[in-house]
């Protein structure tokens, strides 16, 4: 006989109740049937697992060892069944699985989507790699993916995905210490930062390549540190490095954020989806992709206009996003 989960569940019930009679009632079987099952289990393992006493059943030392391994397995199987049933129930309802690279607009986007699509199960998956998100989208693990494409370094997009352009060319600003000499000007020249150490996250698709291209074109070759942008923030405040940043980055008392003259660093903001995005009752093809794009546009405009430097940039360039300014 091979042990099955039902056998382990029976052992746990006997140990928990301390009685074959009570365990049988708990499991919904007869006591003779449970007694026979216990004998078969012990025969299969070649040892007695419970000592039968007048007051009930007590695990033997070997029984305790078996129970210590059986309980986690029973608990995991119970959890598996519960989560699978919950997922099956959710499958009958609406669902939208969002993937995104880092962005200042995510909170506003999610808030707007939840208001627009009440009752929809909306989940968010973050990744520094746009390519990884697009592969997950193509594999059916996501419904939409909001990504950025560094200028000059196009993304490898799997076949069959639909693309919507949020911003054709978003300039990348520069963050520096509040007392940096270049922070005195409203717009910064790259040459003003030639003597600084720069910091870039090489795990972000195209980020390091794009910065290296721009620095080379400007004829400067500053030292560059590789690291995540969370770490970069503390180094920027300390005056150790400067770094590119999103123009929607809000003002900070301890940091200056300035546009670069001529906007040499830029990305394109894109929303990808699969045909027929969105699952569940009442969904039609592209319904959720259109909703996601509309609310993303609104959230982006809201974030852009909240940031003075970027709002002024949008006005100067006649961007449609500035129409609400």
Coordinates of C-alpha atoms in Angstrom, one line a residue, residues 11-269:
X11 CA -3.2 10.0 11.4
X12 CA -3.4 13.7 12.3
X13 CA -7.1 13.3 13.2
X14 CA -6.3 10.4 15.6
X15 CA -3.5 12.3 17.2
X16 CA -5.5 15.5 17.5
X17 CA -8.6 13.8 19.1
X18 CA -6.7 11.1 21.0
X19 CA -9.4 8.6 20.1
X20 CA -10.2 6.4 17.2
X21 CA -13.9 6.9 17.9
X22 CA -13.6 10.7 17.9
X23 CA -11.3 10.7 14.9
X24 CA -13.8 8.6 13.0
X25 CA -16.6 11.0 13.7
X26 CA -14.4 13.9 12.6
X27 CA -13.5 12.2 9.4
X28 CA -17.0 11.1 8.7
X29 CA -16.2 7.3 8.7
X30 CA -17.0 4.4 10.9
X31 CA -14.7 3.5 13.8
X32 CA -14.1 -0.1 12.4
X33 CA -13.1 1.4 9.0
X34 CA -10.7 3.8 10.6
X35 CA -9.2 1.1 12.8
X36 CA -8.6 -1.1 9.7
X37 CA -7.1 1.8 7.9
X38 CA -4.7 2.5 10.8
X39 CA -3.6 -1.1 10.8
X40 CA -2.9 -1.0 7.1
X41 CA -0.9 2.2 7.5
X42 CA 1.2 0.7 10.3
X43 CA 1.7 -2.5 8.3
X44 CA 2.9 -0.4 5.3
X45 CA 5.4 1.5 7.5
X46 CA 6.4 -1.6 9.5
X47 CA 5.9 -0.1 12.9
X48 CA 3.2 0.8 15.5
X49 CA 2.4 4.5 15.3
X50 CA -0.1 4.7 18.2
X51 CA -0.2 3.0 21.6
X52 CA -3.8 1.9 22.2
X53 CA -4.8 2.6 25.8
X54 CA -8.0 2.5 27.8
X55 CA -8.1 6.3 27.8
X56 CA -7.5 6.5 24.0
X57 CA -4.6 6.5 21.5
X58 CA -1.2 8.0 22.2
X59 CA 1.5 8.4 19.5
X60 CA 4.5 6.3 19.9
X61 CA 8.0 8.0 19.5
X62 CA 7.9 6.9 15.8
X63 CA 4.4 8.1 15.5
X64 CA 5.5 11.6 16.7
X65 CA 8.2 11.5 14.0
X66 CA 5.7 10.6 11.3
X67 CA 3.2 13.2 12.5
X68 CA 5.9 15.9 12.4
X69 CA 6.3 15.3 8.7
X70 CA 2.7 14.6 8.0
X71 CA 1.2 17.7 9.4
X72 CA 2.9 20.2 7.0
X73 CA 2.0 18.0 4.1
X74 CA -1.7 18.0 5.1
X75 CA -1.7 21.7 5.7
X76 CA -0.1 22.4 2.3
X77 CA -2.6 20.2 0.6
X78 CA -5.5 21.9 2.4
X79 CA -4.1 25.3 1.3
X80 CA -3.7 24.1 -2.2
X81 CA -7.3 23.0 -2.4
X82 CA -8.5 26.3 -0.8
X83 CA -6.5 28.5 -3.1
X84 CA -7.4 26.5 -6.2
X85 CA -11.1 26.8 -5.4
X86 CA -10.8 30.5 -4.7
X87 CA -8.9 31.0 -8.0
X88 CA -11.6 29.0 -9.8
X89 CA -14.3 31.2 -8.3
X90 CA -12.4 34.3 -9.3
X91 CA -12.1 33.0 -12.9
X92 CA -15.9 33.4 -13.2
X93 CA -15.4 37.1 -12.4
X94 CA -13.4 39.9 -14.0
X95 CA -9.7 39.9 -13.7
X96 CA -6.9 42.3 -14.9
X97 CA -3.2 41.4 -14.4
X98 CA -1.0 44.4 -14.8
X99 CA 2.8 44.4 -15.3
X100 CA 4.9 47.5 -15.0
X101 CA 8.4 48.9 -14.7
X102 CA 8.9 51.6 -12.0
X103 CA 6.8 54.7 -12.5
X104 CA 5.5 57.6 -10.5
X105 CA 2.0 57.1 -12.0
X106 CA 1.3 53.6 -10.7
X107 CA -0.6 54.6 -7.6
X108 CA -2.9 57.0 -9.5
X109 CA -3.4 54.5 -12.3
X110 CA -4.4 51.7 -10.0
X111 CA -6.8 54.0 -8.1
X112 CA -8.5 55.1 -11.3
X113 CA -8.8 51.5 -12.6
X114 CA -10.4 50.3 -9.3
X115 CA -12.9 53.2 -9.6
X116 CA -13.6 52.4 -13.2
X117 CA -13.8 48.6 -12.9
X118 CA -15.5 47.9 -9.6
X119 CA -15.5 44.2 -8.7
X120 CA -12.5 43.5 -11.0
X121 CA -9.6 41.5 -9.4
X122 CA -6.7 43.9 -10.3
X123 CA -3.2 42.7 -9.6
X124 CA 0.2 44.3 -10.1
X125 CA 3.5 42.7 -11.0
X126 CA 6.7 44.9 -10.9
X127 CA 9.9 44.2 -12.8
X128 CA 12.9 46.3 -13.7
X129 CA 13.1 44.6 -17.0
X130 CA 10.6 45.6 -19.7
X131 CA 11.7 42.6 -21.7
X132 CA 10.8 40.2 -18.9
X133 CA 7.3 41.8 -18.6
X134 CA 6.7 41.5 -22.3
X135 CA 7.6 37.8 -22.3
X136 CA 5.3 37.3 -19.3
X137 CA 2.5 39.1 -21.2
X138 CA 3.1 36.9 -24.3
X139 CA 3.0 33.8 -22.2
X140 CA -0.4 34.7 -20.8
X141 CA 0.8 35.6 -17.3
X142 CA -0.2 39.2 -17.6
X143 CA -3.0 41.1 -19.4
X144 CA -1.3 44.5 -19.9
X145 CA 2.3 45.7 -19.5
X146 CA 3.3 49.3 -19.0
X147 CA 7.0 49.7 -20.0
X148 CA 9.5 52.3 -21.1
X149 CA 11.8 52.0 -24.1
X150 CA 15.1 53.8 -24.0
X151 CA 15.7 55.9 -27.0
X152 CA 18.0 54.3 -29.5
X153 CA 17.6 50.8 -27.9
X154 CA 14.3 49.3 -29.0
X155 CA 12.7 46.5 -27.0
X156 CA 12.5 43.0 -28.3
X157 CA 8.7 42.6 -28.5
X158 CA 7.2 39.1 -28.8
X159 CA 4.9 38.6 -31.8
X160 CA 1.2 39.0 -31.4
X161 CA 1.2 41.8 -28.8
X162 CA -0.7 45.1 -29.3
X163 CA 0.9 48.4 -28.6
X164 CA -0.4 51.7 -27.5
X165 CA 1.9 54.7 -27.1
X166 CA 1.4 56.8 -24.0
X167 CA 4.2 59.3 -24.6
X168 CA 6.3 59.2 -27.7
X169 CA 9.3 60.9 -26.1
X170 CA 9.5 61.5 -22.4
X171 CA 12.6 63.5 -21.4
X172 CA 14.7 62.2 -18.6
X173 CA 15.7 64.8 -16.0
X174 CA 18.7 64.8 -13.7
X175 CA 18.6 64.5 -9.9
X176 CA 21.4 66.1 -7.9
X177 CA 22.2 67.4 -4.4
X178 CA 20.3 70.5 -3.5
X179 CA 23.6 72.4 -3.1
X180 CA 25.1 71.2 -6.4
X181 CA 26.4 74.2 -8.3
X182 CA 24.4 73.2 -11.4
X183 CA 21.2 73.3 -9.4
X184 CA 21.2 77.1 -9.4
X185 CA 20.1 77.1 -13.1
X186 CA 16.6 76.0 -14.2
X187 CA 18.1 73.9 -17.0
X188 CA 21.4 71.9 -16.8
X189 CA 24.0 71.3 -19.5
X190 CA 25.6 67.9 -19.6
X191 CA 29.0 69.5 -19.5
X192 CA 28.1 71.0 -16.1
X193 CA 28.1 67.5 -14.8
X194 CA 31.3 66.3 -16.5
X195 CA 33.1 66.2 -13.2
X196 CA 30.4 64.3 -11.3
X197 CA 30.1 60.6 -10.7
X198 CA 26.9 59.2 -12.3
X199 CA 24.8 56.3 -11.1
X200 CA 22.7 54.0 -13.3
X201 CA 20.9 50.7 -12.8
X202 CA 22.3 48.3 -15.4
X203 CA 19.4 45.8 -14.8
X204 CA 16.9 48.2 -16.4
X205 CA 16.8 47.3 -20.1
X206 CA 18.7 49.8 -22.2
X207 CA 19.4 52.2 -19.3
X208 CA 23.2 52.0 -19.2
X209 CA 23.5 51.8 -23.0
X210 CA 21.4 54.9 -23.4
X211 CA 23.3 56.9 -20.9
X212 CA 26.7 55.8 -22.3
X213 CA 25.6 56.8 -25.8
X214 CA 24.5 60.3 -24.6
X215 CA 27.6 60.9 -22.5
X216 CA 29.8 59.8 -25.4
X217 CA 28.0 62.1 -27.8
X218 CA 28.6 65.0 -25.4
X219 CA 32.3 64.2 -25.3
X220 CA 32.5 63.5 -21.6
X221 CA 33.5 60.3 -19.8
X222 CA 32.6 60.6 -16.1
X223 CA 32.9 57.7 -13.6
X224 CA 29.7 55.7 -13.5
X225 CA 28.5 53.6 -10.6
X226 CA 26.1 50.7 -11.1
X227 CA 23.3 50.2 -8.6
X228 CA 19.6 50.5 -7.9
X229 CA 17.9 53.8 -7.8
X230 CA 16.8 53.4 -4.2
X231 CA 20.4 53.4 -3.2
X232 CA 21.2 56.2 -5.6
X233 CA 18.8 58.5 -3.8
X234 CA 20.8 58.5 -0.6
X235 CA 24.0 59.0 -2.5
X236 CA 22.5 61.9 -4.5
X237 CA 21.4 63.7 -1.3
X238 CA 25.0 63.2 0.1
X239 CA 26.4 64.8 -3.1
X240 CA 28.2 61.6 -4.1
X241 CA 26.5 61.0 -7.4
X242 CA 24.0 62.4 -10.0
X243 CA 21.5 60.2 -11.8
X244 CA 18.8 60.3 -14.5
X245 CA 15.3 60.4 -13.2
X246 CA 11.7 60.5 -14.4
X247 CA 10.4 64.0 -15.1
X248 CA 7.3 63.1 -12.9
X249 CA 9.6 62.8 -9.9
X250 CA 8.2 65.1 -7.3
X251 CA 10.2 68.0 -5.7
X252 CA 12.2 67.1 -2.6
X253 CA 13.7 69.4 0.0
X254 CA 17.0 67.6 0.0
X255 CA 17.3 67.1 -3.8
X256 CA 17.3 69.2 -7.0
X257 CA 15.6 67.8 -10.1
X258 CA 16.4 69.6 -13.4
X259 CA 15.8 69.1 -17.1
X260 CA 18.8 68.7 -19.4
X261 CA 19.4 71.2 -22.1
X262 CA 18.3 69.7 -25.4
X263 CA 16.8 66.7 -23.7
X264 CA 19.4 64.2 -24.9
X265 CA 18.1 61.4 -22.6
X266 CA 14.6 60.2 -23.4
X267 CA 12.3 57.1 -23.3
X268 CA 9.1 56.1 -25.0
X269 CA 6.3 55.1 -22.7

